CSV table of N, CA and C in Angstrom, one decimal:
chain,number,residue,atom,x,y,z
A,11,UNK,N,-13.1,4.2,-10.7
A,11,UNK,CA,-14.3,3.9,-10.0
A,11,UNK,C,-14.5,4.8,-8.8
A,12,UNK,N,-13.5,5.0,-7.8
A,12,UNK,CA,-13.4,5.9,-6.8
A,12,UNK,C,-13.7,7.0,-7.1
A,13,UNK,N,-12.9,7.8,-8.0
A,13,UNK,CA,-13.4,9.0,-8.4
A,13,UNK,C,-14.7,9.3,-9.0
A,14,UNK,N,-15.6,8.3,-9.7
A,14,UNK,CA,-16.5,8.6,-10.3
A,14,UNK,C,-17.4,8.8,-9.1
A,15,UNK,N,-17.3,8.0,-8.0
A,15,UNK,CA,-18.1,8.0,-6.4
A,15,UNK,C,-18.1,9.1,-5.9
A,16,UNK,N,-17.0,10.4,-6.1
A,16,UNK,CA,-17.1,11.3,-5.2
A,16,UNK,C,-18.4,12.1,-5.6
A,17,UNK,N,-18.7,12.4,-6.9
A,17,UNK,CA,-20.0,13.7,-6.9
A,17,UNK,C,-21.6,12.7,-6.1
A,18,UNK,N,-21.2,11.6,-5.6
A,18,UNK,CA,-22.2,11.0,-4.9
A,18,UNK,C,-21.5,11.0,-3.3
A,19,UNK,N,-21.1,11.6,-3.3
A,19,UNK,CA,-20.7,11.6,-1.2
A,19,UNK,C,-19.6,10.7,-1.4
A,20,UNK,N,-18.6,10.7,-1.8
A,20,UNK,CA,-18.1,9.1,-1.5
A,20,UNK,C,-16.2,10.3,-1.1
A,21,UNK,N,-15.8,10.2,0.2
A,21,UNK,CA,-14.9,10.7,0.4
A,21,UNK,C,-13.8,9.7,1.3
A,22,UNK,N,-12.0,9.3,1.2
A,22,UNK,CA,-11.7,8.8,1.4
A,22,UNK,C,-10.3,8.9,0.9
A,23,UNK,N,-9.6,7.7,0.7
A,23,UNK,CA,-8.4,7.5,0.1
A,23,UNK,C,-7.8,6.4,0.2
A,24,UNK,N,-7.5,6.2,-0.8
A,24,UNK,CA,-7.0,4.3,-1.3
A,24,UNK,C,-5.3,3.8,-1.3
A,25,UNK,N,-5.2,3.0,-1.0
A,25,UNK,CA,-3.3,2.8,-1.0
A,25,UNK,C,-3.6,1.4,-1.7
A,26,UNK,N,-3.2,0.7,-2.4
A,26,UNK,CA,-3.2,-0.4,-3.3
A,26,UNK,C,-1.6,-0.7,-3.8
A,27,UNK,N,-1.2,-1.9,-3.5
A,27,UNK,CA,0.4,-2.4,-3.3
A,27,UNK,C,0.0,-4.0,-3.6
A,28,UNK,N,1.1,-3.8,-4.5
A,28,UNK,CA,1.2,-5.5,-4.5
A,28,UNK,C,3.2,-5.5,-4.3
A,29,UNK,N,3.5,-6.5,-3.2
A,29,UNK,CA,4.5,-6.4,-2.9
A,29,UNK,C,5.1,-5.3,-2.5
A,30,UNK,N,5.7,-4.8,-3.3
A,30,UNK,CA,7.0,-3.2,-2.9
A,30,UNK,C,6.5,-2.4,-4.0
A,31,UNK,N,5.8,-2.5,-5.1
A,31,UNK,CA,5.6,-1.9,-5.4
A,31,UNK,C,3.7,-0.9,-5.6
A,32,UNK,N,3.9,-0.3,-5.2
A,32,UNK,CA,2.5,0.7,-5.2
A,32,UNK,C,1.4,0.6,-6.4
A,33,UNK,N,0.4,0.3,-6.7
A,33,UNK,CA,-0.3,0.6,-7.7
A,33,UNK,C,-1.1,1.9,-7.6
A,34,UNK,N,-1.2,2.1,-6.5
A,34,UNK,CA,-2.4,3.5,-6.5
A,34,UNK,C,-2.0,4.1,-5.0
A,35,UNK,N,-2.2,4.8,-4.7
A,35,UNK,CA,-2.3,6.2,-3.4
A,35,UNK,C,-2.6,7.8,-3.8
A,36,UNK,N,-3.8,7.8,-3.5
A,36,UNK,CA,-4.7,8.8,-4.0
A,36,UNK,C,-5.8,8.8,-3.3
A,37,UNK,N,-6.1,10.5,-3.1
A,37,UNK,CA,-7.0,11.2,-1.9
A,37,UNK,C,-8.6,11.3,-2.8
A,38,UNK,N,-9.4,11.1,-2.5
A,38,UNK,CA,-10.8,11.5,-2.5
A,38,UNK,C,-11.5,12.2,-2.0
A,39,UNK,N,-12.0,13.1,-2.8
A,39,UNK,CA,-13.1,13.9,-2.0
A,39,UNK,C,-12.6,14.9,-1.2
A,40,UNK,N,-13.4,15.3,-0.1
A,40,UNK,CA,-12.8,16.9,0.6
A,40,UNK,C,-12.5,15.8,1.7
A,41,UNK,N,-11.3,16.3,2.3
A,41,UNK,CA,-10.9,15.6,4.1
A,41,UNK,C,-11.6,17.1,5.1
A,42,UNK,N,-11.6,18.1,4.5
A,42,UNK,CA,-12.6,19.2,5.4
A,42,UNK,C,-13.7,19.7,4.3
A,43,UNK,N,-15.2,19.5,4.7
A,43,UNK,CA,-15.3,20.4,3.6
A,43,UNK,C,-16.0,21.7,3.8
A,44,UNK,N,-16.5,21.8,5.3
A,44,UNK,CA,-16.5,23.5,5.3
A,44,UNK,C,-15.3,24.6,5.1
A,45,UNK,N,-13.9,24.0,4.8
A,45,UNK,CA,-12.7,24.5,3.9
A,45,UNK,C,-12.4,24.3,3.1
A,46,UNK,N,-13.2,23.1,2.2
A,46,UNK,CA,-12.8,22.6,0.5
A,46,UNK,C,-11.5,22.3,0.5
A,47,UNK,N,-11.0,21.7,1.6
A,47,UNK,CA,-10.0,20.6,2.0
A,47,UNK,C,-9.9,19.5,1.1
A,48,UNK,N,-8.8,19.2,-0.2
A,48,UNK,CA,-9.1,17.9,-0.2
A,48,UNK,C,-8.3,16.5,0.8
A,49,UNK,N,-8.8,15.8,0.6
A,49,UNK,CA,-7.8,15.0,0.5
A,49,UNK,C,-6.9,14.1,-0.4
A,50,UNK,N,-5.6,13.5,0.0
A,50,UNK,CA,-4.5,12.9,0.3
A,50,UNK,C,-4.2,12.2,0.0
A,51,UNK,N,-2.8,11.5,-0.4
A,51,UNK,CA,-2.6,10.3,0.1
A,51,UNK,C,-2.1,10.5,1.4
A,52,UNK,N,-2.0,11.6,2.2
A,52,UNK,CA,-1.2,12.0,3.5
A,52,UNK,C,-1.8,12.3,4.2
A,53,UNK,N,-3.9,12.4,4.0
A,53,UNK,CA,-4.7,13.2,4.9
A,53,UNK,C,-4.6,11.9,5.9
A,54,UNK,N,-4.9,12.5,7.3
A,54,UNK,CA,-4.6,11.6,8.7
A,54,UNK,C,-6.5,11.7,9.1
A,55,UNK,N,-6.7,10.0,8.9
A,55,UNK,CA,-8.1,9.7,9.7
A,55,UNK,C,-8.4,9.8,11.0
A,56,UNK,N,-9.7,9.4,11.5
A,56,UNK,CA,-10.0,9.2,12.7
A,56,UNK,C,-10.3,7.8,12.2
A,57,UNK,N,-9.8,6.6,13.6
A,57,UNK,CA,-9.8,5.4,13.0
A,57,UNK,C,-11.2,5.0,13.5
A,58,UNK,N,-12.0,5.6,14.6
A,58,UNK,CA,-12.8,5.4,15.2
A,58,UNK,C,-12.6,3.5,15.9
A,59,UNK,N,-13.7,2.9,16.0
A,59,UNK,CA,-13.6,1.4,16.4
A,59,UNK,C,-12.3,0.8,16.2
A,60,UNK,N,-11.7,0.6,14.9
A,60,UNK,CA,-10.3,0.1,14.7
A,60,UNK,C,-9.5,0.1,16.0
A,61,UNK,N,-10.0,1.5,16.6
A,61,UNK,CA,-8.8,1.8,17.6
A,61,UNK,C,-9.1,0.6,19.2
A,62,UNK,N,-10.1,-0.3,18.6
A,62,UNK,CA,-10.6,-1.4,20.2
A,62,UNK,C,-9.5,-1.7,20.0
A,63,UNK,N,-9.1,-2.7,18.7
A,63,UNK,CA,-8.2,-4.0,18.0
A,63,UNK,C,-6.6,-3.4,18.9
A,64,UNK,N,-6.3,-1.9,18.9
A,64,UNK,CA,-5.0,-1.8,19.5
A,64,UNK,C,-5.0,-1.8,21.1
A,65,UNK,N,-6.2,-1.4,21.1
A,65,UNK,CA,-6.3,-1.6,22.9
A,65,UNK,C,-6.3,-3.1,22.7
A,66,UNK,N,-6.8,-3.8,22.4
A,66,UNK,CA,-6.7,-5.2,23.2
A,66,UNK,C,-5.4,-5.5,22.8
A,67,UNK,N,-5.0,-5.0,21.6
A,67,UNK,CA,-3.5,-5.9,21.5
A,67,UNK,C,-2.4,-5.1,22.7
A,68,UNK,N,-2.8,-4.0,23.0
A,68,UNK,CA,-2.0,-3.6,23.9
A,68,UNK,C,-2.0,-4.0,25.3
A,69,UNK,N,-3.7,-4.7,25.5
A,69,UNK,CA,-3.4,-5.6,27.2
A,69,UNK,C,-3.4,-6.9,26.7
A,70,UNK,N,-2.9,-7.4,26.1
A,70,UNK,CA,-2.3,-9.0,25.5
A,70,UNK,C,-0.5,-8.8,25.6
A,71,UNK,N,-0.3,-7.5,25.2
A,71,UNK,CA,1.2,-7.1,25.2
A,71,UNK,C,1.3,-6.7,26.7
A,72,UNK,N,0.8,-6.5,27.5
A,72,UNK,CA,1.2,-5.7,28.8
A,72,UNK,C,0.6,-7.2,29.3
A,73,UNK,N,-0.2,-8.4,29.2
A,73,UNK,CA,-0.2,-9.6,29.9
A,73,UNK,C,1.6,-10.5,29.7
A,74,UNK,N,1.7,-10.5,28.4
A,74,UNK,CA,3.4,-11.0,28.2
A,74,UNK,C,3.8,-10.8,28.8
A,75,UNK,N,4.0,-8.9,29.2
A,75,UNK,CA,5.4,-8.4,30.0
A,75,UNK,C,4.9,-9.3,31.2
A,76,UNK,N,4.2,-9.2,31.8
A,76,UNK,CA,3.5,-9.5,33.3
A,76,UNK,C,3.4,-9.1,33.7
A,77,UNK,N,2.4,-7.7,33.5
A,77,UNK,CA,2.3,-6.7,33.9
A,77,UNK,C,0.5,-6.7,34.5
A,78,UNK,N,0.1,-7.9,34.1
A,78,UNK,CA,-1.3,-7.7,34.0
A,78,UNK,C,-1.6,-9.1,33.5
A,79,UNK,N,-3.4,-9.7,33.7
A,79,UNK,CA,-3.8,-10.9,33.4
A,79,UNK,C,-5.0,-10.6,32.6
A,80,UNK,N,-5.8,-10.6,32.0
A,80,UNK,CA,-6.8,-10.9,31.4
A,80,UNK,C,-8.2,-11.3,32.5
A,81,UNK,N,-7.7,-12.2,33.3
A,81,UNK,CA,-8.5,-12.6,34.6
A,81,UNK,C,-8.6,-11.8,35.5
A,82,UNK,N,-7.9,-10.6,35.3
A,82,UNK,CA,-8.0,-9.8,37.0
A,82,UNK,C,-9.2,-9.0,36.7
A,83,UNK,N,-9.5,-9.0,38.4
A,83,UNK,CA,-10.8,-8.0,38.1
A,83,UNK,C,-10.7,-6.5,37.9
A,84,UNK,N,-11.5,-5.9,37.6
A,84,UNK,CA,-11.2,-4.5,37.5
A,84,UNK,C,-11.2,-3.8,38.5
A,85,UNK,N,-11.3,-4.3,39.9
A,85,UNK,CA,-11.0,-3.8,41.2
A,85,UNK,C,-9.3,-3.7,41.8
A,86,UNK,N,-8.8,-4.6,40.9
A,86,UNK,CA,-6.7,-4.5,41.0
A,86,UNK,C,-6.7,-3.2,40.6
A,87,UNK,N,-7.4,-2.4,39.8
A,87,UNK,CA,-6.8,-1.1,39.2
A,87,UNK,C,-7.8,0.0,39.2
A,88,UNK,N,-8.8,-0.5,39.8
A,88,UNK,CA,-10.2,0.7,40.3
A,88,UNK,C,-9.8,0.5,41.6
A,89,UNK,N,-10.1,2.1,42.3
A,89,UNK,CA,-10.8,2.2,43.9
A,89,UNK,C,-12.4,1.9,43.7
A,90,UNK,N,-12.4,1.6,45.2
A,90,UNK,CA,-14.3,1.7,45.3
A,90,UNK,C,-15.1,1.1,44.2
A,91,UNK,N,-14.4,0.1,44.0
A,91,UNK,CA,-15.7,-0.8,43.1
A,91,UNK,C,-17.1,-0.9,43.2
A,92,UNK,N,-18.1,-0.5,43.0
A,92,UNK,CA,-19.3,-1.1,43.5
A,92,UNK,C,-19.0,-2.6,43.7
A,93,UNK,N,-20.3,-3.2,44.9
A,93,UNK,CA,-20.2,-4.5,44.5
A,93,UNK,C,-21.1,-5.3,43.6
A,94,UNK,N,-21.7,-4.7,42.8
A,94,UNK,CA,-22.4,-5.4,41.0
A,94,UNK,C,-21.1,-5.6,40.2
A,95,UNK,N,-19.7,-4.8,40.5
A,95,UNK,CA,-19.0,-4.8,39.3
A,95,UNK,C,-17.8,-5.2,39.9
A,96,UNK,N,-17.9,-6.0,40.9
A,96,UNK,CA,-16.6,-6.7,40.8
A,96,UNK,C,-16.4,-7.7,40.3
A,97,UNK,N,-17.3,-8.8,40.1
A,97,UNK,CA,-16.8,-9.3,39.0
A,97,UNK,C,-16.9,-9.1,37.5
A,98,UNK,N,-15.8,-8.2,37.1
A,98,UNK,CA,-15.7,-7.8,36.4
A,98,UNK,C,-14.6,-8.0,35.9
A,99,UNK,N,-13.8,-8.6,34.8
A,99,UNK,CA,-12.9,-8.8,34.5
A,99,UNK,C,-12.4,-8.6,33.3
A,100,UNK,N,-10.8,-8.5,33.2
A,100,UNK,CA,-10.6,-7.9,31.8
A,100,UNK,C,-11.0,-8.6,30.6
A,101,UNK,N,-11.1,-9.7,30.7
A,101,UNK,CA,-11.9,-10.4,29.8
A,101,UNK,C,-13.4,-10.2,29.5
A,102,UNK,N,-14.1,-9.9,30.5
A,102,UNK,CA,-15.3,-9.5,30.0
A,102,UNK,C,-15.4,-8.0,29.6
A,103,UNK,N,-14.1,-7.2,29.9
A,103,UNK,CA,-14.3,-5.8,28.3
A,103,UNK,C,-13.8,-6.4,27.5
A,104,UNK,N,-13.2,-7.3,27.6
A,104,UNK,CA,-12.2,-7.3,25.9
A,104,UNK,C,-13.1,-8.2,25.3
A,105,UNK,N,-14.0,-9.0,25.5
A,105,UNK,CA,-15.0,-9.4,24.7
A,105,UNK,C,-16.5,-9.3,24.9
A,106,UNK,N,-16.7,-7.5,25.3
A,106,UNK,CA,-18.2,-7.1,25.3
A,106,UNK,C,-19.1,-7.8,26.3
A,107,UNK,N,-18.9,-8.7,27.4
A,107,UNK,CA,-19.7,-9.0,28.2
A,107,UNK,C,-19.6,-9.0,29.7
A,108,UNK,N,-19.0,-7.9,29.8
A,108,UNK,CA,-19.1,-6.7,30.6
A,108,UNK,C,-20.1,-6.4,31.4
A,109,UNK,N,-21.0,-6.1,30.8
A,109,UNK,CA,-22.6,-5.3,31.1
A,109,UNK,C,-22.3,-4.3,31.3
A,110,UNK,N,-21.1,-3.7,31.1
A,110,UNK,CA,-20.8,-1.5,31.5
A,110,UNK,C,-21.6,-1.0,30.7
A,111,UNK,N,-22.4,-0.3,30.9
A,111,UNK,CA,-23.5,0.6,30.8
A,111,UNK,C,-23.0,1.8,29.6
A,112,UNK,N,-23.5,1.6,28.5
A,112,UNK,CA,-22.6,2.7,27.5
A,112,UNK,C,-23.2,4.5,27.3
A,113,UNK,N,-24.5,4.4,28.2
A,113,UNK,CA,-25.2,5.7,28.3
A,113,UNK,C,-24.6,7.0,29.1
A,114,UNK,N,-23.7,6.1,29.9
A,114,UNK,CA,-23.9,7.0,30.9
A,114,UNK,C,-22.6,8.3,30.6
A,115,UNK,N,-22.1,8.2,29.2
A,115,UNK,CA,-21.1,9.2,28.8
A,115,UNK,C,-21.7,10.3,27.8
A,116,UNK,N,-21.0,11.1,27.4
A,116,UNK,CA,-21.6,12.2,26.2
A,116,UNK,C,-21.0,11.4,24.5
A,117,UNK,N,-21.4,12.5,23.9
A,117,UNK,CA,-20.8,11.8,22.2
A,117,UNK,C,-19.5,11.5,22.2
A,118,UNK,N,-19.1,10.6,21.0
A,118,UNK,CA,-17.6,10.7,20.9
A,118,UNK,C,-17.0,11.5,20.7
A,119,UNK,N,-16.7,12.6,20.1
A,119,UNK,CA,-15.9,13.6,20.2
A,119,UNK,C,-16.2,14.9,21.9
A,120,UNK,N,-16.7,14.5,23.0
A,120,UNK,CA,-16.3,15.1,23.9
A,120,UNK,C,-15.3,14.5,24.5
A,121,UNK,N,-14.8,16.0,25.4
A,121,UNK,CA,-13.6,15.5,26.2
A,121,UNK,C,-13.8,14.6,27.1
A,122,UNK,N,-13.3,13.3,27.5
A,122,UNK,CA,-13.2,12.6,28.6
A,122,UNK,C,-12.3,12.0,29.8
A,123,UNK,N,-12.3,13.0,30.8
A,123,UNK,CA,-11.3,12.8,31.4
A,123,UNK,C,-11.4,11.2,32.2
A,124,UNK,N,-10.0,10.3,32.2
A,124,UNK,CA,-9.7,9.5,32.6
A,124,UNK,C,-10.5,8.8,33.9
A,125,UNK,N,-10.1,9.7,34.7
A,125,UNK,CA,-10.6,9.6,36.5
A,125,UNK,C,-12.0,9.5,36.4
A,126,UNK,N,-12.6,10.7,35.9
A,126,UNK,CA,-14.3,11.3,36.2
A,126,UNK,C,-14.8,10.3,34.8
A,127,UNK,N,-14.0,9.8,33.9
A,127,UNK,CA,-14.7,9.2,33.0
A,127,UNK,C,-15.1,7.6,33.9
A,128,UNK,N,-13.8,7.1,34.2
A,128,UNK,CA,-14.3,5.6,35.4
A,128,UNK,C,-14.9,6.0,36.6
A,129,UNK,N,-14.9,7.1,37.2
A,129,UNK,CA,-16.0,7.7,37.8
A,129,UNK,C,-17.7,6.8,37.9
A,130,UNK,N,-17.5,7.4,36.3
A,130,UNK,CA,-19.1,7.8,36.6
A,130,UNK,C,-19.7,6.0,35.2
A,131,UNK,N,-18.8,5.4,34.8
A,131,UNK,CA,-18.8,4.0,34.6
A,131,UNK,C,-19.1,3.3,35.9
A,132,UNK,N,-18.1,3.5,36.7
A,132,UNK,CA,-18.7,2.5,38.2
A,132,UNK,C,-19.5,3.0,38.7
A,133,UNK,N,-20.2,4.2,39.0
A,133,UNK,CA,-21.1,4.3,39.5
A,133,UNK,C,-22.6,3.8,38.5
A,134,UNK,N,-22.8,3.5,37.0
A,134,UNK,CA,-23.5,3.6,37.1
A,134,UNK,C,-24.4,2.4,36.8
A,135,UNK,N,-25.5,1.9,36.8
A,135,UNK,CA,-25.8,0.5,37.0
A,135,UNK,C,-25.4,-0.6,35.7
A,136,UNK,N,-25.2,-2.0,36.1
A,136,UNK,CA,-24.7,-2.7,34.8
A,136,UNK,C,-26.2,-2.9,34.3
A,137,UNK,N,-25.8,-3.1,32.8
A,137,UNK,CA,-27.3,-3.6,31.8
A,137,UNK,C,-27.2,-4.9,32.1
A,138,UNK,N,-26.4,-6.0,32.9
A,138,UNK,CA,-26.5,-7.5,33.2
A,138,UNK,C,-25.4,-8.0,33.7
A,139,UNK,N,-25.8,-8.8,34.6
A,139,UNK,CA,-24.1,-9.0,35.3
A,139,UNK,C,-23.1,-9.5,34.1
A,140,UNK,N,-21.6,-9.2,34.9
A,140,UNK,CA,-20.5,-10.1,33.7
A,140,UNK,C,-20.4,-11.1,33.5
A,141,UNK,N,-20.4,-11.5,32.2
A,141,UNK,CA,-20.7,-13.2,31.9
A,141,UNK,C,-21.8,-13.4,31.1
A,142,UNK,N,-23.0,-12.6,31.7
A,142,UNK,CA,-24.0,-13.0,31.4
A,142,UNK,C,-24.6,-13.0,30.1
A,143,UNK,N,-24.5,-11.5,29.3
A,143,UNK,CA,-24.5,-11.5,27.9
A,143,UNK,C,-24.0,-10.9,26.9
A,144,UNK,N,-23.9,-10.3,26.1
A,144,UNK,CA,-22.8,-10.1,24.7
A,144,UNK,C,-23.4,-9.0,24.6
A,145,UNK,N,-23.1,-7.5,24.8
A,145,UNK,CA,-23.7,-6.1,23.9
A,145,UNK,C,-22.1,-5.5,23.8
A,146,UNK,N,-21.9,-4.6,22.8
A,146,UNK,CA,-20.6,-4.0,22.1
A,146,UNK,C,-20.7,-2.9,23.1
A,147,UNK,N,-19.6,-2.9,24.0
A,147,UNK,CA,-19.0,-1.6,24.4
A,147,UNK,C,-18.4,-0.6,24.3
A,148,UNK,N,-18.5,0.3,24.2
A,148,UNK,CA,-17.3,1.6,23.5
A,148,UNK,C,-16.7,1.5,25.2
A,149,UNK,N,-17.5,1.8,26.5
A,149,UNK,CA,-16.8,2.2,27.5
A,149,UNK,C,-16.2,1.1,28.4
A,150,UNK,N,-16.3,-0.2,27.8
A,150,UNK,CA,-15.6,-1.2,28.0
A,150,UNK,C,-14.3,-0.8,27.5
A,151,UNK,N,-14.1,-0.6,26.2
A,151,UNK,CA,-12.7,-0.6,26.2
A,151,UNK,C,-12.3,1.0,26.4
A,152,UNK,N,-12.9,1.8,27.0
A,152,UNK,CA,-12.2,3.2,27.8
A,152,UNK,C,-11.6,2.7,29.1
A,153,UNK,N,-12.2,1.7,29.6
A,153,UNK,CA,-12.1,1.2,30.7
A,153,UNK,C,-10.9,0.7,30.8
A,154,UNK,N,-10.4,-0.3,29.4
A,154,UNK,CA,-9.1,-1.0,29.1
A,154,UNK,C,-8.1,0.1,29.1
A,155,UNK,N,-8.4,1.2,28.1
A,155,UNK,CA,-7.8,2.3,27.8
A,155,UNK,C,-6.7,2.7,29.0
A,156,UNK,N,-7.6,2.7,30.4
A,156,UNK,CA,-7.8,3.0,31.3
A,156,UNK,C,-6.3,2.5,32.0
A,157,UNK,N,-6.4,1.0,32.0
A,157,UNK,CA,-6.0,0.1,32.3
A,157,UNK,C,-4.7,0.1,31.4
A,158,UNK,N,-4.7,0.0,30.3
A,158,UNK,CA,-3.1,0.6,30.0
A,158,UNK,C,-2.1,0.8,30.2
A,159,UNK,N,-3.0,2.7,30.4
A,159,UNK,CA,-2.1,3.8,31.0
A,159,UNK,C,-1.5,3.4,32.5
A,160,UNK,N,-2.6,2.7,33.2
A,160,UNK,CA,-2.4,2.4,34.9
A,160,UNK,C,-1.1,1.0,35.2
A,161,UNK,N,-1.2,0.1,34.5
A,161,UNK,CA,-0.6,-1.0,34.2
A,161,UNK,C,0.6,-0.4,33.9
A,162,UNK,N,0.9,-0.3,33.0
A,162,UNK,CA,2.1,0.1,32.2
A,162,UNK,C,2.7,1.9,33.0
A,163,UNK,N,2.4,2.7,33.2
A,163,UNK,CA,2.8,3.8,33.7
A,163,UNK,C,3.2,4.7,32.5
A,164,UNK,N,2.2,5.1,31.5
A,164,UNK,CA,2.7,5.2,30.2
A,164,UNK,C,1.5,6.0,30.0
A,165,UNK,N,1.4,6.7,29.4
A,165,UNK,CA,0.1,7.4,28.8
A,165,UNK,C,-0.7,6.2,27.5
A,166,UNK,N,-1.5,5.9,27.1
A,166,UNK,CA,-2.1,5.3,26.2
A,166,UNK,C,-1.7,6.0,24.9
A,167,UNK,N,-1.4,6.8,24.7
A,167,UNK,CA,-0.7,6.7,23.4
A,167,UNK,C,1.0,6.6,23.4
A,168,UNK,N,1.3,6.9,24.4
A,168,UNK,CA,2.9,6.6,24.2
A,168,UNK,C,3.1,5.3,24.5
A,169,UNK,N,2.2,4.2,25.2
A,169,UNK,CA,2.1,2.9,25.1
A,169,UNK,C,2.2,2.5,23.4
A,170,UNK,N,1.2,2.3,23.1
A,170,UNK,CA,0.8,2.0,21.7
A,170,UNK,C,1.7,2.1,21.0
A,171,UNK,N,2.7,3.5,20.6
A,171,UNK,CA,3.5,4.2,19.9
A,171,UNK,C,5.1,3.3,20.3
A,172,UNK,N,4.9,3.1,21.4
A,172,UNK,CA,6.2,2.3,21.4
A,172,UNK,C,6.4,0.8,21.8
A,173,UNK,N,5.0,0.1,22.3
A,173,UNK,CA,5.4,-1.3,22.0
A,173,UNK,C,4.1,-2.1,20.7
A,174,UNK,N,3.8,-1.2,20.2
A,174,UNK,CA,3.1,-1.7,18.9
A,174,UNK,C,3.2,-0.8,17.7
A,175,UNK,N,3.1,0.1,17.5
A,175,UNK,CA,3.2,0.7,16.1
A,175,UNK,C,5.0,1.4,15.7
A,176,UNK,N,5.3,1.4,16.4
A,176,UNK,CA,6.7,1.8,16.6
A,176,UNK,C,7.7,0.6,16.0
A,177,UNK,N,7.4,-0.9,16.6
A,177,UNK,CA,7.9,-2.0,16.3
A,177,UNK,C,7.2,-2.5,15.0
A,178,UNK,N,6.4,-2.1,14.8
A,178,UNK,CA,5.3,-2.5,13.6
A,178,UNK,C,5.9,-1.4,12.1
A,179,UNK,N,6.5,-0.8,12.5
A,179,UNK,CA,6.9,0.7,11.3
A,179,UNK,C,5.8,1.5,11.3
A,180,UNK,N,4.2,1.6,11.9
A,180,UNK,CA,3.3,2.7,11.7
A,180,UNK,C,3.6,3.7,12.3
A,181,UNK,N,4.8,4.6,11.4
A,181,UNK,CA,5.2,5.6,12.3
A,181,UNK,C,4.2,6.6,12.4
A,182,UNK,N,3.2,6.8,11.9
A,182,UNK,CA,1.8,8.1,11.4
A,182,UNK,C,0.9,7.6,11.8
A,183,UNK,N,1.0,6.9,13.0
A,183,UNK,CA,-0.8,6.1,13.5
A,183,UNK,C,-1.0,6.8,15.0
């Protein structure tokens, strides 16, 4: 079925396991295709969104150690809060009600530096105070991202890599 999808756009790759044993792992389609790249069962994704699910489980894991609460406001680990955004709390990025403003960055694939990225988040106005209502943030959870690395003293990916995917066996994530 997969394969018959590719001459219609359909590009990807399937792993299919019942127990220990494998039924299928097999690449679809081009993984580049201005190189006629295919892929894999070993081509490496962009997870895009998936990657919230590890930030929050990584400040759920960094609340355990006690390193951090879900309650605190985002002023424990920002300077110079405005005052629209102090009440702000990790709870309201970790479940989009926030009000952080998702305009005020470039596309996903530009660079964003950490500092000038929370920068220009706190400066810029909320779409509604926190609490108030439910929109999906991408820079809510940059913000956690943020928060991580600051909490833990760890880069955000060597977080991840060693108290979740590391313990988990995702040694290629």
């Amino acid at each position: 079925y997969l394969t018959r999808l590719v001459p219609f756009g359909f590009s990807g790759a399937a792993l299919i396991a019942k127990g220990d044993e494998v039924l299928l792992n097999k690449g679809y389609g081009l993984a580049n295709v201005a190189e006629s790249i295919a892929n894999t069962p070993q081509t490496i994704f962009s997870v895009g969104s998936i990657t919230k699910q590890f930030t929050a489980a990584a400040i759920m894991k960094l609340e355990m150690m006690g390193k951090l609460s879900t309650g605190d406001p985002v002023s424990k680990y920002f300077d110079n809060v405005p005052p629209d955004k102090l009440g702000i709390k990790l709870h309201h990025l970790l479940t989009h009600t926030s009000g952080v403003n998702d305009d005020v960055m470039g596309g996903d694939f530009e660079i964003a530096h950490r500092d000038e990225t929370m920068r220009k988040i706190l400066e810029a106005p909320l779409r509604f105070a926190p609490g108030e209502e439910f929109e999906y943030s991408n820079l809510g959870y940059s913000m956690l991202a943020a928060i991580v690395e600051l909490a833990s003293g760890m880069s955000y990916e060597e977080f991840l890599h060693e108290y979740l995917f590391k313990p988990s066996g995702m040694n290629l994530t």
